[in-house]
Amino acid sequence: MVALAAPVAPATAREAMSFEAAMRRYIQAHHVTWSNAKHARQWETSLRNHAAPLMRQNVAQITSADIEAVMLPIWLSKIETASRVRQRIERVLSASIARGDRPGPNPAAWRDNLEHILPAQSKVRKVKHHAAVPWEDAPAAFRTIWDMRGTGTGYQALVTLILTGMRSGEVRSLEWEDIKRDHLLIPAERMKARKAQRFGMSLPLAIWLDSLPRIEGTDCVHPGRFNRLMSDETIATAMQGAGLGEYTVHGWRSTFSDWANAQGWSRDLIEDALAHQIGNSTERAYRRGDYLDRRQKLMAAWARYLLS
């Protein structure tokens, strides 16, 4: 009598596979074909940041509505990131279908599926943004700049700019008398909005500024050649020298903002830290304080992250 092979368990009887486990399995299977380890980290980090609600879900139970829910917050505001995240979710779920962990069709597929649910990104007016270092790569980029701080004043100004979130012009014109015990106070005439601004002082920033030499013949913390105001090009050249020429100096403010939003800091606090005006004139009239104590904690967390 011929023995019959044990029947294959149907997908519904399989042990539940979470999206997080399926994601790790996909990365493990494919990372050897990717260009470098950083790509694998970015792959996982992008999903953890923007598809967190899916992580504990059974891949067999994820629907197009679940995909829509994680995509909508970034679909039109971070177009490139959103497109990458959707494609990565689709690949993880496609692999799960192929392995029998869920039935088809793929709820993250675009054609004949999400294209009828999500608004077309191509219809959104393209806004040219300052190219910014991805916040996930900020510690490595900052370390490179930090290691070069002794090779030129542009790198030193760049360190100050990154730790403070200030604009290039505010850093280049920064004077020693602007540095207070627990904050930086930039007078109105040197601010874009023509309103004096207090920037939070983290401990690493305080130690860094205290280490800088005072140059005779100028009040500037970061003077240029012949003690003149440093040019914007000097800092841009430092970015290039650090191997970050594809990004802009101003983009570091976006890097900080993206990081802070990803960590759950309040939007108003982030905007205050960047010296952006919030709301209309009436709303601003009722915002009496600048919440420096809270911004101190935000900037301390940012410095810890950069130094991680």
XYZ file of C-alpha atoms in Angstrom, residues 16-284:
269
model
C 0.033 34.062 11.584
C 2.852 36.111 10.046
C 3.108 39.737 11.163
C 4.047 42.442 8.673
C 7.152 43.190 10.764
C 8.305 39.558 10.529
C 7.538 39.480 6.802
C 9.495 42.700 6.320
C 12.546 41.314 8.127
C 12.311 38.094 6.127
C 12.182 40.054 2.860
C 15.190 42.212 3.788
C 17.165 39.156 4.892
C 16.445 37.446 1.583
C 17.252 40.402 -0.666
C 19.813 42.612 1.114
C 22.737 40.678 -0.378
C 21.772 42.026 -3.812
C 21.557 45.650 -2.631
C 24.413 48.089 -3.112
C 25.280 48.641 0.545
C 24.204 48.131 4.158
C 22.868 51.697 4.356
C 20.213 50.870 1.770
C 18.975 47.995 3.925
C 18.785 50.280 6.966
C 16.895 52.931 5.013
C 14.526 50.258 3.703
C 13.558 49.142 7.198
C 13.620 52.605 8.767
C 11.276 54.075 6.156
C 8.711 51.354 6.839
C 9.007 51.632 10.618
C 8.559 55.401 10.452
C 5.736 55.597 7.934
C 4.013 52.201 8.147
C 4.179 51.639 11.896
C 0.447 50.704 12.201
C 1.060 47.708 9.921
C 3.906 46.201 11.932
C 1.835 44.064 14.314
C -0.862 43.217 11.804
C -1.198 39.753 10.315
C -0.173 40.060 6.673
C -3.213 37.974 5.720
C -5.545 40.600 7.174
C -4.029 43.794 5.748
C -6.440 45.559 3.392
C -6.233 48.412 0.919
C -7.921 50.570 3.566
C -4.988 49.886 5.921
C -2.532 50.916 3.199
C -4.544 54.065 2.505
C -4.452 54.986 6.197
C -0.647 54.895 6.391
C -0.137 56.563 3.014
C -2.466 59.551 3.275
C -0.443 61.530 5.886
C 2.596 61.680 3.562
C 1.149 60.974 0.128
C 1.053 64.585 -1.109
C 3.484 66.220 1.337
C 6.431 63.817 0.930
C 5.855 62.480 -2.550
C 9.146 60.668 -3.147
C 9.186 59.122 0.317
C 5.553 58.048 0.040
C 6.128 56.392 -3.327
C 9.097 54.438 -1.997
C 7.201 53.344 1.112
C 4.227 52.103 -0.923
C 6.494 50.159 -3.262
C 8.286 48.556 -0.320
C 5.016 47.563 1.343
C 3.886 46.089 -1.964
C 7.060 43.991 -2.265
C 6.793 42.644 1.287
C 3.176 41.660 0.710
C 3.949 40.186 -2.727
C 6.554 37.957 -1.099
C 3.989 36.977 1.541
C 1.521 36.007 -1.197
C 4.198 33.966 -2.978
C 5.030 32.150 0.269
C 1.387 31.410 0.983
C 1.098 33.622 4.062
C -1.789 35.579 2.564
C -4.092 35.317 -0.445
C -3.941 37.718 -3.402
C -4.474 40.301 -4.655
C -1.902 42.644 -3.164
C -3.625 45.490 -1.234
C -0.613 47.786 -1.814
C -0.657 47.406 -5.596
C -1.132 50.651 -7.497
C -2.748 49.568 -10.762
C -6.487 48.806 -10.539
C -6.304 49.351 -6.788
C -4.732 52.302 -4.954
C -4.817 54.427 -8.113
C -8.578 54.635 -7.554
C -8.211 55.419 -3.821
C -5.263 57.799 -3.425
C -5.068 61.165 -5.230
C -2.716 61.343 -8.204
C 0.621 62.770 -7.103
C 1.282 64.031 -10.620
C -1.546 66.550 -10.214
C 0.120 68.214 -7.253
C 2.012 71.404 -8.033
C 5.703 70.633 -7.793
C 7.474 72.794 -5.218
C 11.234 73.013 -5.388
C 12.624 72.179 -1.970
C 16.139 72.561 -0.656
C 17.800 69.147 -0.965
C 18.174 67.847 2.590
C 20.185 65.087 4.205
C 17.688 62.315 5.127
C 17.225 62.507 8.879
C 18.120 58.838 9.219
C 21.591 59.687 7.836
C 22.060 62.856 9.906
C 24.320 61.353 12.644
C 26.759 59.898 10.089
C 26.797 63.139 8.062
C 27.303 65.223 11.207
C 30.166 62.969 12.332
C 31.929 63.541 9.009
C 31.567 67.317 9.381
C 32.630 67.165 13.039
C 35.785 65.235 12.176
C 36.699 67.990 9.668
C 36.011 70.908 12.014
C 39.717 71.657 12.423
C 40.320 72.020 8.691
C 38.386 75.231 8.018
C 36.015 77.850 9.391
C 33.257 76.694 7.026
C 33.072 73.353 8.829
C 32.968 75.116 12.197
C 30.073 77.318 11.092
C 28.332 74.237 9.716
C 28.569 72.503 13.109
C 26.919 75.514 14.760
C 24.246 75.685 12.071
C 23.310 72.014 12.457
C 23.213 72.074 16.274
C 21.033 75.212 16.349
C 18.752 74.837 13.324
C 19.592 78.435 12.390
C 19.741 79.853 8.876
C 23.098 80.345 7.212
C 22.931 84.139 7.473
C 22.122 83.959 11.200
C 25.135 81.725 11.829
C 27.524 83.738 9.652
C 26.589 86.964 11.443
C 26.477 85.378 14.928
C 28.316 87.556 17.471
C 29.795 86.627 20.825
C 27.375 88.867 22.691
C 24.488 86.863 21.180
C 25.545 83.851 23.261
C 23.760 83.818 26.607
C 23.969 81.309 29.438
C 21.192 79.020 28.208
C 20.254 80.336 24.759
C 21.310 82.355 21.726
C 19.591 85.714 21.265
C 19.607 87.011 17.696
C 18.434 90.635 17.357
C 15.543 91.489 15.067
C 17.665 93.214 12.427
C 19.511 89.957 11.762
C 16.418 87.745 11.570
C 14.447 87.053 8.392
C 11.121 87.936 10.051
C 12.650 91.043 11.654
C 11.737 89.728 15.097
C 14.285 88.879 17.798
C 14.623 85.148 18.329
C 15.934 83.005 21.165
C 17.441 79.700 20.034
C 17.660 76.859 22.528
C 21.103 75.954 23.872
C 21.952 72.276 24.280
C 24.928 71.183 26.384
C 26.926 69.968 23.342
C 26.298 73.330 21.655
C 27.447 75.236 24.760
C 30.629 73.144 24.971
C 31.243 73.602 21.246
C 30.852 77.381 21.289
C 33.015 77.648 24.403
C 35.807 75.789 22.574
C 35.968 78.293 19.710
C 38.707 80.952 19.782
C 37.865 84.634 19.798
C 39.454 86.307 16.800
C 40.934 89.735 17.450
C 39.429 92.504 15.358
C 35.945 91.011 14.924
C 32.864 90.316 17.026
C 31.802 87.411 14.798
C 31.924 83.897 16.174
C 32.618 82.562 12.669
C 34.405 85.336 10.753
C 35.388 85.049 7.116
C 38.636 86.039 5.460
C 40.211 89.265 6.707
C 37.652 89.227 9.565
C 34.855 90.055 7.156
C 31.448 88.404 7.231
C 31.795 84.797 6.120
C 30.307 84.148 2.689
C 27.496 81.665 2.156
C 29.739 79.925 -0.363
C 32.233 79.055 2.376
C 29.679 76.900 4.186
C 28.434 75.405 0.912
C 32.026 74.460 0.076
C 32.299 72.737 3.448
C 29.259 70.628 2.573
C 30.967 69.576 -0.640
C 34.205 68.838 1.172
C 32.329 66.543 3.535
C 30.962 64.582 0.579
C 27.496 66.104 0.955
C 27.489 68.241 -2.181
C 24.165 66.802 -3.364
C 22.483 68.495 -0.397
C 22.125 72.171 0.513
C 23.163 73.991 3.666
C 19.604 75.261 4.158
C 18.379 71.687 3.843
C 19.670 70.946 7.355
C 16.650 72.828 8.696
C 14.419 70.382 6.831
C 16.474 67.482 8.173
C 15.893 68.745 11.715
C 12.181 69.285 11.053
C 11.742 65.822 9.518
C 13.517 64.206 12.466
C 11.525 66.156 15.072
C 8.210 65.352 13.383
C 9.144 61.679 13.130
C 9.893 61.664 16.880
C 6.490 63.135 17.713
C 7.466 66.654 18.806
C 4.666 69.171 18.384
C 4.488 71.071 15.115
C 4.293 74.477 16.828
C 7.382 73.721 18.919
C 9.335 72.714 15.815
C 8.222 75.833 13.945
C 9.217 77.978 16.941
C 12.648 76.330 17.003
C 13.094 77.230 13.316
C 11.920 80.822 13.882
C 8.970 80.360 11.553
C 5.894 82.506 12.006
C 2.890 80.471 13.144
C -0.710 81.281 12.256
C -2.196 84.626 11.281
C -1.610 87.968 12.998
C -4.443 87.385 15.492
C -3.121 83.969 16.522
C 0.374 85.352 16.911
